[in-house]
XYZ file of C-alpha atoms in Angstrom:
682
model
C -51.795 26.378 -34.586
C -52.777 27.468 -31.463
C -53.862 31.469 -31.265
C -50.108 33.618 -30.256
C -50.712 35.340 -26.470
C -48.702 37.922 -25.729
C -47.780 37.487 -21.722
C -46.537 40.919 -19.631
C -44.256 40.856 -17.133
C -42.722 37.496 -18.384
C -38.669 37.384 -16.523
C -38.210 33.436 -17.411
C -37.763 31.784 -20.240
C -40.418 29.065 -21.404
C -39.853 25.106 -19.739
C -38.716 23.854 -22.801
C -36.599 26.548 -23.299
C -34.507 26.436 -20.418
C -34.179 22.602 -20.588
C -33.026 22.403 -24.216
C -31.186 25.549 -23.475
C -31.529 27.660 -26.650
C -32.992 31.261 -26.530
C -36.820 32.051 -25.806
C -39.007 35.017 -27.241
C -41.054 34.966 -24.510
C -43.703 34.316 -25.689
C -47.267 31.725 -25.298
C -46.454 30.116 -27.774
C -42.592 31.035 -28.342
C -41.639 30.895 -31.429
C -38.812 27.581 -30.928
C -41.751 25.466 -29.848
C -43.729 25.934 -32.588
C -41.450 25.296 -34.691
C -40.747 21.983 -33.144
C -44.606 21.602 -33.314
C -44.703 21.419 -29.873
C -47.247 24.666 -29.011
C -48.922 23.288 -26.838
C -46.463 22.290 -24.883
C -45.115 25.784 -24.015
C -45.225 26.463 -20.497
C -43.739 29.583 -18.405
C -42.982 29.142 -14.417
C -45.953 30.854 -12.333
C -45.118 32.909 -9.389
C -46.293 31.202 -7.228
C -44.906 27.601 -7.685
C -41.395 28.739 -8.444
C -38.367 29.064 -5.886
C -36.215 31.825 -7.546
C -33.593 31.571 -5.590
C -30.574 29.281 -6.976
C -29.257 26.039 -4.950
C -26.033 27.152 -3.047
C -24.171 23.368 -3.085
C -21.671 24.011 -0.975
C -23.568 26.357 1.054
C -25.682 22.848 1.628
C -22.634 20.416 1.824
C -21.464 22.678 4.927
C -24.880 21.999 6.751
C -24.997 18.285 6.076
C -21.735 17.399 7.015
C -22.503 19.222 10.511
C -25.531 17.442 10.720
C -23.555 14.846 10.494
C -20.487 15.410 12.720
C -23.733 15.813 15.682
C -24.926 12.582 14.832
C -21.518 11.000 15.246
C -21.102 12.649 18.864
C -24.544 11.512 20.313
C -23.396 7.809 18.660
C -20.210 8.269 20.266
C -20.964 9.773 23.976
C -23.907 6.553 23.496
C -20.828 4.220 23.326
C -19.070 5.878 25.817
C -21.177 5.064 27.982
C -20.846 1.417 27.325
C -17.978 1.336 28.556
C -16.525 -0.183 31.861
C -16.008 2.304 35.051
C -13.066 1.021 36.350
C -10.179 -2.261 36.324
C -12.675 -4.641 38.388
C -15.214 -4.098 35.635
C -16.843 -7.599 34.237
C -20.414 -6.981 35.502
C -23.308 -7.539 33.801
C -24.702 -3.357 35.112
C -20.989 -2.740 32.878
C -21.310 -3.854 29.306
C -25.568 -2.308 29.151
C -27.030 -3.482 26.023
C -28.849 -1.064 22.765
C -31.922 -1.442 24.231
C -31.043 -0.791 27.552
C -30.069 2.857 26.050
C -32.536 3.794 24.081
C -33.650 5.516 27.139
C -31.181 7.223 28.022
C -30.124 8.593 24.947
C -28.245 12.465 25.237
C -29.615 15.093 24.476
C -28.312 16.967 21.220
C -25.608 19.518 22.202
C -26.241 23.095 22.493
C -24.650 25.844 19.864
C -22.021 28.105 20.944
C -20.200 31.118 19.573
C -17.826 28.963 18.006
C -19.815 26.280 16.056
C -23.263 28.304 15.025
C -26.032 26.406 13.542
C -26.240 26.427 9.802
C -29.994 26.101 10.400
C -30.393 29.570 12.587
C -27.950 31.324 9.581
C -30.115 30.382 6.962
C -33.163 31.850 9.549
C -31.368 35.127 8.967
C -30.715 35.025 5.219
C -26.931 35.746 4.961
C -24.439 33.595 3.604
C -21.510 32.611 6.157
C -18.190 34.302 5.846
C -15.527 31.899 3.982
C -13.816 29.367 5.800
C -15.735 29.552 9.107
C -17.406 26.723 8.320
C -14.952 24.568 8.350
C -15.928 20.814 7.572
C -14.626 18.516 10.340
C -11.823 15.477 9.172
C -12.913 11.963 9.841
C -9.743 10.464 10.532
C -11.044 7.271 10.240
C -11.620 7.419 6.718
C -8.449 8.456 5.589
C -6.573 5.078 6.713
C -7.474 2.193 4.844
C -6.977 -1.646 5.962
C -7.834 -3.836 3.642
C -7.878 -7.871 3.005
C -6.687 -10.224 4.126
C -5.204 -8.428 7.657
C -5.217 -9.431 10.899
C -7.621 -6.412 12.564
C -9.795 -6.878 10.280
C -10.550 -11.014 9.868
C -13.296 -10.209 12.524
C -15.315 -7.981 10.722
C -14.565 -10.094 7.533
C -15.999 -13.219 9.383
C -19.364 -11.300 10.040
C -19.602 -10.026 7.692
C -19.119 -13.892 4.763
C -20.212 -16.024 7.898
C -22.388 -15.221 10.637
C -25.909 -14.434 9.636
C -27.724 -13.857 13.070
C -29.858 -11.064 14.225
C -27.871 -10.707 17.115
C -24.294 -10.110 14.930
C -26.702 -7.695 13.531
C -26.473 -4.985 16.623
C -22.908 -5.886 17.857
C -20.730 -3.404 17.877
C -17.392 -5.234 15.669
C -13.918 -3.825 16.829
C -12.829 -1.407 14.099
C -8.973 -1.571 12.550
C -8.128 2.306 13.298
C -9.288 1.498 16.948
C -6.978 -1.754 17.485
C -4.065 -0.660 15.064
C -3.311 2.815 16.388
C -3.937 3.819 20.350
C -6.689 5.299 22.062
C -4.990 8.269 22.901
C -2.647 8.895 20.260
C 0.968 10.570 21.404
C 1.569 14.391 19.956
C 5.119 13.580 19.107
C 5.251 9.853 17.329
C 9.500 10.841 16.523
C 9.739 13.414 18.947
C 13.009 15.692 18.704
C 15.031 16.513 21.966
C 17.292 18.134 20.793
C 18.624 21.364 18.562
C 19.533 20.382 15.330
C 22.177 22.728 15.598
C 23.700 20.320 18.305
C 23.916 17.054 16.872
C 25.743 13.882 18.266
C 26.885 15.421 20.313
C 23.869 16.860 21.930
C 22.590 13.557 21.844
C 25.777 12.020 23.227
C 25.080 13.674 26.717
C 21.561 11.663 27.480
C 23.865 8.729 27.591
C 23.907 6.650 31.009
C 26.968 5.564 32.235
C 28.969 3.170 31.019
C 27.692 0.088 33.204
C 24.416 0.704 33.161
C 24.530 0.691 29.189
C 25.851 -2.311 29.225
C 23.252 -3.638 31.092
C 20.556 -2.327 29.190
C 22.224 -3.868 26.332
C 22.772 -6.695 27.842
C 18.595 -7.240 29.198
C 18.533 -7.080 25.226
C 20.626 -9.270 23.863
C 18.554 -12.040 27.275
C 14.922 -10.395 26.212
C 15.048 -9.197 22.768
C 17.766 -10.865 20.551
C 15.834 -13.536 19.514
C 13.730 -11.868 17.573
C 16.349 -10.747 15.214
C 18.210 -13.145 12.073
C 21.594 -11.249 12.600
C 23.018 -9.076 15.326
C 25.921 -6.995 14.452
C 29.499 -7.950 16.519
C 29.573 -4.367 17.735
C 26.192 -5.605 20.480
C 28.054 -8.918 20.644
C 31.255 -8.138 22.196
C 30.491 -5.633 25.380
C 34.357 -4.915 25.343
C 34.219 -3.740 21.954
C 31.404 -1.138 23.287
C 32.721 -0.298 26.387
C 35.765 1.059 24.097
C 33.363 2.757 21.816
C 31.280 4.852 25.138
C 34.969 5.037 27.174
C 36.702 7.533 23.653
C 34.261 9.578 24.039
C 31.840 12.019 21.533
C 34.146 12.230 18.871
C 33.498 7.891 18.536
C 29.974 8.535 17.938
C 30.849 11.414 15.958
C 32.616 8.844 13.094
C 30.385 6.028 13.893
C 26.818 7.044 13.784
C 25.106 4.719 13.307
C 26.047 2.499 16.101
C 25.752 4.974 18.462
C 22.397 4.765 17.649
C 22.391 0.636 17.605
C 23.100 1.303 20.865
C 20.383 3.808 21.515
C 17.954 1.042 19.929
C 19.721 -1.302 22.062
C 19.079 0.542 25.117
C 15.334 1.492 24.143
C 14.314 -2.440 23.515
C 16.643 -3.692 26.465
C 14.311 -1.560 29.156
C 11.070 -2.693 26.640
C 11.655 -6.385 26.963
C 12.897 -6.664 30.651
C 9.691 -4.604 32.535
C 8.905 -7.626 33.738
C 12.356 -9.202 35.132
C 13.354 -5.742 36.881
C 10.166 -6.634 39.352
C 11.140 -9.533 40.403
C 9.960 -11.699 37.385
C 6.375 -10.183 37.832
C 3.830 -7.482 36.411
C 3.473 -4.403 38.369
C 0.542 -2.548 37.456
C 1.700 0.474 35.465
C 4.941 0.291 35.254
C 4.742 -0.795 31.888
C 3.667 2.439 30.509
C 6.374 4.055 33.548
C 8.923 2.313 31.894
C 7.965 3.718 28.952
C 9.056 7.307 29.752
C 12.600 6.069 29.657
C 12.673 4.158 27.100
C 11.086 6.085 24.471
C 13.889 8.482 25.098
C 16.302 6.537 23.853
C 14.054 5.786 20.889
C 13.786 9.353 19.986
C 17.586 9.348 20.627
C 18.240 7.012 17.981
C 16.258 8.569 15.237
C 17.793 11.550 15.974
C 20.207 10.353 15.446
C 19.677 8.661 12.238
C 18.053 12.237 11.389
C 21.699 13.529 12.006
C 24.216 11.238 9.777
C 21.546 11.686 6.913
C 20.776 8.183 6.599
C 18.187 8.609 3.645
C 21.427 9.450 1.409
C 23.860 8.438 3.187
C 22.944 4.447 4.650
C 25.176 1.672 5.809
C 24.144 -2.067 7.344
C 24.084 -0.576 11.184
C 21.530 2.382 9.423
C 19.557 -0.543 8.182
C 19.485 -2.664 11.495
C 18.725 -0.204 13.611
C 15.358 0.620 11.504
C 14.782 -2.893 11.541
C 15.364 -3.507 15.188
C 13.193 -0.189 15.630
C 9.350 -2.207 14.259
C 9.178 -4.536 17.446
C 9.702 -1.442 19.433
C 6.756 -0.428 17.671
C 4.330 -2.262 17.795
C 5.090 -3.482 21.328
C 4.073 0.263 22.558
C 1.113 0.161 20.265
C 2.223 2.053 17.172
C 1.854 -0.003 14.034
C 0.720 2.730 11.941
C 4.428 4.179 12.933
C 5.864 0.727 12.675
C 4.158 0.409 8.950
C 6.265 3.603 8.352
C 9.386 3.015 9.807
C 9.742 -0.713 8.118
C 8.777 1.849 4.721
C 11.765 3.601 5.267
C 14.477 0.388 6.066
C 13.221 -1.120 2.397
C 13.888 2.306 0.650
C 17.754 2.077 2.484
C 18.059 -1.644 1.617
C 17.445 -0.966 -1.452
C 19.175 2.110 -2.090
C 22.648 -0.156 -1.074
C 21.599 -2.807 -3.261
C 20.495 -5.185 -0.417
C 17.377 -6.932 -3.004
C 20.433 -7.821 -5.562
C 22.540 -11.251 -5.125
C 25.769 -10.213 -3.396
C 27.870 -12.178 -6.456
C 26.316 -9.011 -9.267
C 27.317 -5.982 -7.744
C 30.761 -4.568 -8.732
C 32.716 -4.641 -6.457
C 31.755 -7.902 -5.110
C 31.394 -7.866 -1.215
C 33.702 -10.338 1.026
C 32.123 -13.429 1.677
C 31.094 -11.913 5.258
C 29.340 -9.109 4.143
C 27.821 -11.189 1.668
C 26.316 -13.550 4.059
C 25.353 -10.410 6.372
C 23.644 -8.805 3.645
C 21.213 -11.568 2.602
C 20.340 -12.757 5.902
C 19.580 -8.961 5.971
C 17.463 -8.507 3.028
C 15.379 -11.190 3.730
C 14.342 -10.107 7.015
C 13.128 -7.464 5.092
C 10.529 -9.413 3.206
C 9.464 -11.392 6.109
C 8.799 -7.927 8.052
C 7.039 -6.382 5.257
C 4.817 -9.662 4.614
C 4.013 -9.035 8.645
C 3.668 -5.718 8.608
C 1.469 -6.037 5.235
C -0.908 -9.470 7.054
C -1.667 -6.994 9.630
C -2.517 -3.861 7.562
C -3.913 -5.654 4.865
C -2.011 -3.824 2.532
C 0.408 -3.767 -0.650
C 3.304 -5.563 -0.153
C 5.717 -2.923 0.042
C 8.309 -4.850 -2.151
C 7.149 -6.490 -5.211
C 8.996 -8.787 -5.972
C 12.002 -10.988 -3.946
C 14.496 -10.303 -5.835
C 17.521 -11.783 -7.186
C 19.157 -12.851 -3.904
C 19.471 -16.582 -2.858
C 18.948 -17.793 0.937
C 21.782 -17.366 3.126
C 23.432 -20.479 4.217
C 22.689 -21.423 7.795
C 26.012 -20.629 9.789
C 25.488 -19.513 13.389
C 24.503 -16.780 15.001
C 22.051 -16.976 12.669
C 18.884 -18.925 14.498
C 17.471 -22.572 13.010
C 13.959 -21.274 12.679
C 15.479 -18.836 9.870
C 15.889 -21.514 7.611
C 13.771 -23.594 8.048
C 10.659 -21.767 8.799
C 11.070 -17.746 8.265
C 12.219 -18.111 4.996
C 9.514 -20.774 4.008
C 6.701 -18.606 5.397
C 7.684 -15.634 3.998
C 7.278 -16.935 0.319
C 3.439 -18.273 1.229
C 2.986 -15.469 3.181
C 3.856 -13.728 -0.235
C 1.629 -16.385 -1.977
C -1.684 -15.530 -0.228
C -0.954 -11.819 -0.119
C -0.281 -11.499 -3.616
C -2.758 -12.976 -4.983
C -6.039 -10.760 -5.564
C -8.104 -14.667 -6.163
C -7.694 -17.975 -4.755
C -9.092 -21.389 -6.210
C -10.136 -23.765 -2.927
C -7.262 -25.799 -4.894
C -4.651 -22.972 -4.200
C -5.717 -21.984 -0.650
C -5.681 -26.237 0.555
C -1.935 -26.320 -0.796
C -1.098 -23.088 0.728
C -2.546 -24.251 4.342
C -0.846 -27.546 4.151
C 2.363 -26.348 3.386
C 1.409 -23.737 6.174
C 1.048 -26.039 8.414
C 3.660 -28.609 7.136
C 6.388 -25.906 8.234
C 5.094 -26.563 11.963
C 5.424 -30.613 11.569
C 9.180 -30.009 10.061
C 10.414 -27.274 13.109
C 12.801 -29.615 15.355
C 11.036 -31.180 18.615
C 11.738 -29.002 21.234
C 10.188 -25.678 18.919
C 6.729 -27.716 18.462
C 3.962 -26.173 20.234
C 1.617 -29.684 21.391
C -1.510 -27.988 23.379
C -2.257 -31.202 25.760
C 1.240 -30.693 27.328
C 2.421 -27.193 27.305
C -0.557 -26.165 28.658
C -0.183 -28.161 31.306
C 0.381 -26.501 35.510
C 3.220 -28.602 35.921
C 5.202 -28.752 32.799
C 8.209 -27.701 32.063
C 9.269 -27.151 29.320
C 12.027 -25.369 27.264
C 13.499 -22.137 28.264
C 13.074 -18.800 26.865
C 13.704 -18.108 23.998
C 12.606 -21.215 22.606
C 9.543 -21.147 24.347
C 8.311 -18.400 22.984
C 9.315 -18.837 19.415
C 7.363 -22.141 19.529
C 4.338 -20.036 19.866
C 5.052 -17.457 18.095
C 5.235 -19.783 15.283
C 2.228 -21.759 16.038
C 0.309 -18.522 16.667
C 1.759 -17.496 12.838
C 0.568 -20.144 10.493
C -2.810 -20.285 12.301
C -3.338 -17.169 12.548
C -2.426 -17.845 8.184
C -4.561 -20.074 8.613
C -7.866 -18.113 9.155
C -6.948 -15.398 6.869
C -6.672 -18.344 3.794
C -9.893 -20.605 5.002
C -11.968 -16.555 5.568
C -11.452 -16.438 1.822
C -12.446 -20.156 0.639
C -16.028 -19.531 -1.447
C -17.769 -22.974 0.646
C -17.023 -21.705 4.067
C -20.968 -21.743 4.776
C -21.111 -24.635 2.392
C -22.865 -27.869 5.102
C -22.160 -31.547 4.755
C -25.608 -33.442 4.135
C -25.673 -34.557 8.292
C -25.782 -30.699 8.761
C -21.769 -30.885 10.084
C -19.887 -27.260 9.445
C -17.872 -26.896 6.179
C -14.200 -27.839 5.328
C -13.391 -23.867 5.765
C -14.832 -23.430 9.237
C -13.688 -25.848 10.650
C -10.388 -25.347 10.186
C -10.938 -21.732 10.904
C -12.470 -22.601 14.564
C -9.698 -25.934 15.038
C -7.074 -22.787 14.220
C -8.925 -20.626 16.590
C -8.538 -22.697 19.890
C -5.162 -23.331 19.708
C -4.670 -19.791 19.349
C -6.553 -19.669 22.741
C -3.978 -22.731 23.840
C -0.673 -20.529 23.228
C -2.731 -17.511 25.790
C -2.483 -19.817 28.318
C 0.806 -21.168 28.129
C 2.131 -17.627 27.664
C -0.195 -16.923 31.079
C 0.798 -19.930 32.720
C 4.413 -20.311 32.042
C 5.919 -17.621 29.861
C 4.365 -14.017 31.393
C 6.914 -12.088 30.790
C 6.321 -12.039 26.838
C 2.516 -10.853 27.165
C 4.126 -7.650 26.097
C 4.178 -8.476 21.831
C 1.089 -7.321 20.533
C 0.767 -9.627 17.841
C 0.712 -12.872 20.104
C -2.517 -10.081 21.885
C -3.881 -9.338 18.267
C -4.620 -13.304 17.457
C -5.656 -14.266 21.081
C -8.336 -10.980 20.560
C -9.091 -12.312 16.979
C -9.713 -15.977 17.799
C -11.708 -15.345 20.746
C -14.185 -13.166 18.760
C -14.715 -15.729 16.094
C -15.310 -18.350 18.623
C -17.750 -15.981 19.556
C -19.510 -15.247 16.366
C -19.780 -18.489 16.000
C -21.330 -20.030 18.965
C -24.294 -16.819 18.127
C -24.124 -18.463 14.308
C -24.448 -21.638 16.033
C -26.410 -22.092 19.020
C -26.262 -26.129 19.083
C -22.702 -27.860 18.169
C -20.540 -30.215 19.850
C -17.821 -27.850 21.253
C -20.441 -25.449 22.317
C -19.476 -26.141 26.066
C -16.061 -25.743 25.717
C -15.731 -22.680 23.287
C -17.520 -21.008 26.013
C -15.379 -22.122 28.510
C -11.891 -21.091 26.552
C -14.016 -17.416 26.453
C -14.556 -17.130 30.019
C -10.936 -18.354 30.692
C -9.785 -15.491 27.622
C -11.498 -12.861 28.746
C -10.550 -13.352 32.262
C -6.676 -13.302 30.775
C -7.027 -9.974 29.027
C -8.677 -8.649 32.354
C -5.672 -9.399 33.469
C -3.160 -7.124 31.019
C -5.774 -4.836 31.495
C -5.157 -3.825 35.168
C -1.550 -4.579 35.442
C -1.751 -2.447 32.377
C 0.500 -4.010 29.976
C -1.140 -3.556 27.152
C -3.666 -1.722 25.041
C -5.141 -4.178 23.047
C -6.256 -6.361 26.589
C -8.889 -3.011 27.266
C -9.848 -3.782 24.311
C -10.387 -7.263 23.814
C -12.378 -6.400 27.226
C -14.970 -3.714 26.034
C -15.681 -6.455 23.142
C -15.625 -10.063 24.657
C -17.857 -8.680 27.411
C -20.516 -7.311 25.250
C -20.160 -10.061 23.387
C -21.409 -12.171 26.867
C -24.481 -10.739 26.942
C -25.044 -11.402 23.640
C -24.156 -15.832 23.707
C -25.013 -16.579 27.133
C -21.775 -16.647 29.654
C -22.960 -15.362 32.771
C -20.867 -13.112 34.066
C -21.337 -13.069 37.818
C -18.239 -15.150 37.926
C -15.930 -13.568 35.832
C -14.054 -11.426 37.615
C -10.662 -10.530 38.192
C -8.180 -12.277 40.491
C -4.311 -11.543 40.334
C -2.171 -14.514 40.242
C 0.016 -13.315 43.676
C -0.717 -13.203 47.254
C -2.481 -10.000 49.151
C 1.340 -9.668 50.553
C 2.774 -9.364 47.023
C 0.017 -6.603 45.992
C 0.777 -4.858 48.694
C 4.250 -5.618 47.846
C 3.748 -4.784 44.239
C 1.896 -1.328 45.242
C 4.638 0.466 47.485
C 7.144 -0.851 44.866
C 5.348 1.029 42.219
C 4.486 3.919 45.117
C 8.201 4.172 45.682
C 9.112 4.144 42.024
C 6.822 6.917 41.637
C 7.902 9.174 44.276
C 11.885 9.204 42.350
C 10.334 10.099 39.393
C 9.029 13.159 40.995
C 12.159 13.806 43.521
C 14.612 13.490 40.194
C 16.969 16.471 40.256
C 17.032 19.395 38.400
C 20.175 19.111 36.889
C 18.395 16.641 34.219
C 16.938 19.426 32.229
C 20.487 21.407 32.165
C 22.443 22.391 29.398
C 20.019 24.805 27.532
C 17.125 22.043 27.835
C 18.937 19.007 26.574
C 17.872 15.925 28.068
C 20.348 14.773 30.495
C 20.731 11.121 32.110
C 23.270 10.815 35.202
C 21.844 7.390 35.806
C 18.130 5.454 35.330
C 16.548 9.137 35.647
C 15.396 10.429 32.415
C 12.364 10.527 31.835
C 9.497 11.592 28.597
C 7.726 14.757 29.822
C 3.929 13.697 29.906
C 3.700 16.699 27.582
C 5.013 14.509 24.597
C 2.838 11.975 26.300
C -0.282 13.871 25.579
C -2.986 14.452 22.572
C -2.566 18.530 23.228
C -2.371 22.013 21.545
C 1.721 21.930 21.891
C 3.454 21.822 18.231
C 6.333 22.754 19.362
C 9.472 20.080 19.135
C 11.145 20.952 21.570
C 12.528 19.940 25.594
C 9.512 20.894 27.773
C 10.348 20.392 31.637
C 8.218 17.765 33.301
C-alpha cells in the first residue's frame, strides 16, 4: 500500500470520486480509491490547470445562435447582390457566379445598443438579464415541405440524379420561397369590418346590382370551368337580382348565399384582368386589380365568420370555401389555401358528405344527394392536389363510402372521365411510402391512359397546338386540355423520380427508363407553356401551370449539367431559352410572383449550362404604340384610384363602394409592424 499523504487546503474531491459521484475524504490516496484497489489512480486537480467556472449551457446556446444569425445575414446579403437589378435583366452581369463574388464579401454588421454582442458581455463577466437576448425565429425551420411534392421535385432530382460539381454550387429554390410570397401580407385574412356591425356592415361594400351581375358573369365565363358544380343561384341573373334588390334583410336570412356572391365577385375580378384591358396584359394591372378583389374575398370570409360557419354550415358554405382555393393559389398564397381547404374538409365531414346519401337518415332528396356526391369528390380532388403541391399527408384519410356521381348536366364531362380516376391514382401514389418499380409503371400507364381516353377536343397535341396558325377549341376547353396534360405529366415526374433504377444506364450508354420518362414529360410541359403564351394568354395567372413550367425548366437544365452530350442537347437548350423569355415576359407584366423567381434561378442556371445570355432580352408581343397606350392606360387608372372620393371611408370607417372604387389600403399589403385588424385610410 502506498503511504498516505495529507494534502492541505484541498477543496475538491479526487477525479475518480467525482466521476463515480461518491464521497471523498480528500486525502491522497483517498479511502474510496484504496478500497477499490486503485490508490495509484487517485489524482486531485491542480489549480493551475482547472477551470473552476461552471458551464452556462443556456448562455452558450444563445451565443452560438447569435453567431449563426450573423452568418445567415451575411449569406442573405450576398445572395441579394446576385439578384437581377431590373425588369430588363437577363444579361450575364445580372447573374454573378459565386466565385466572382468572393472578393466583394460584405463586412460583418456592426453591433448597436439594441443587439449587443455576447462576446462583449462575456468580457465584462456579467450575465445578460433574463429575456435580454432572445433567439431569432427561423421561419423556414417551422414549415414542412415533404415528398413527393411539386415544389421539392427539383431538389430531389438534384440529390438523386445530378452528380456534377456545378450542380453542387447551384442555388436550388426552396419550397418556402415558392409557396409563400416573397413579401408576405401582414393580414392574410383581414377583418375590415367591426364584428358588431354584422351582415349590414358587409352589405355596404357591395357595388351596384348591375356591376355585381357583370362580375358574376365574368366569373361564369372565365373561372366556372374550374368547378364541377355551381349552384343555381349563381347561374340565374334574375335570382341574383331579386336577392340583391331585397336589401340587407335577404343577406341576413341567407348569409351563406351572400358569401357565395362575394367570392364569385373576387374571382370575377381576378380572372378578367386580361379581358378588361382589351384582351392583353398591362404591366401592373394584376396587382392593382388585386386591391379590389381582396376586399370582396375579405368580405366573403367575414360573412362566414359572422354566420358561424364552423357550427352551422350548409352546402353554400362548403362551395364558398372551395371557391376560395384557386383565388388564393393564383394570388401566390398557397399556404393560406392549404389552411382554408383544411376547414373545407372539416365542414364537409361535419355535414356528413363523406357518407353515401342513401345511408343517411333522413335521406336527402335525389337532387341534393347528387350535389353531395359531386362536392365530396371535389373535396377529395382538391385534397390530393394540395397534398401533391406541399408533399404533406392527405387531409382525408379515406375516400369514404360515397359512390361516384352520375354524369348529368351541368357537370362537365371531364369530371367522370378525368377528375375522379385521377384522384384515385393520386391517392395511391401519395398514400404509399414505398412503391415498387412494377407499381410505379402501373400508375404511370394508368395516368397516361387518362389522357388517351379524353375526348379528342381535349387531347393536347404539342406539334399541332403550338403552331402560330392553330385555331383549336375555344376557352375553356383549350385551358382544360393543357391543365389535364400538365397534371398527368407532373404526376409522371413525381412517380418516376422515385424509381430505384433512375440512374441505371443501358450497355450502349443510354439513359434509364425513369429518366427518359421524366425528361419527356418536362419537354411536353414546356410545350404547354408555349401554347399558353401563344393562344391562351388569359390563363397565365394559373399558379399551378407556372410551377410545372418552372420545374420542367430546372430539371432540363440540371440534366444538361449531368449529361454534356446526348441527342436532344441542343433542342433542350433552345427550349430553356424560350422558357426563360416567357418567364421574363410574365415578370415584366407582373402577372405572377413565381415568374420573378423563375427568372432569377434560370438566369444563373444558364451560366452553368453554357447557354449564351446575350441574345435573351425582354421583347413585348405588342408594338411600341401599343406599349405607349398601355402605359397611358395604366397611368390613367392609377390617377383615378388616387382621386378616389373620401366618401368611400365614411360610416365609421367601414369600407363603402359606390361603383368600381373600393380597394384594399397599402397598410394591409405590407409586412409591417401594424397589428390591428382595423380599416386604415389609404
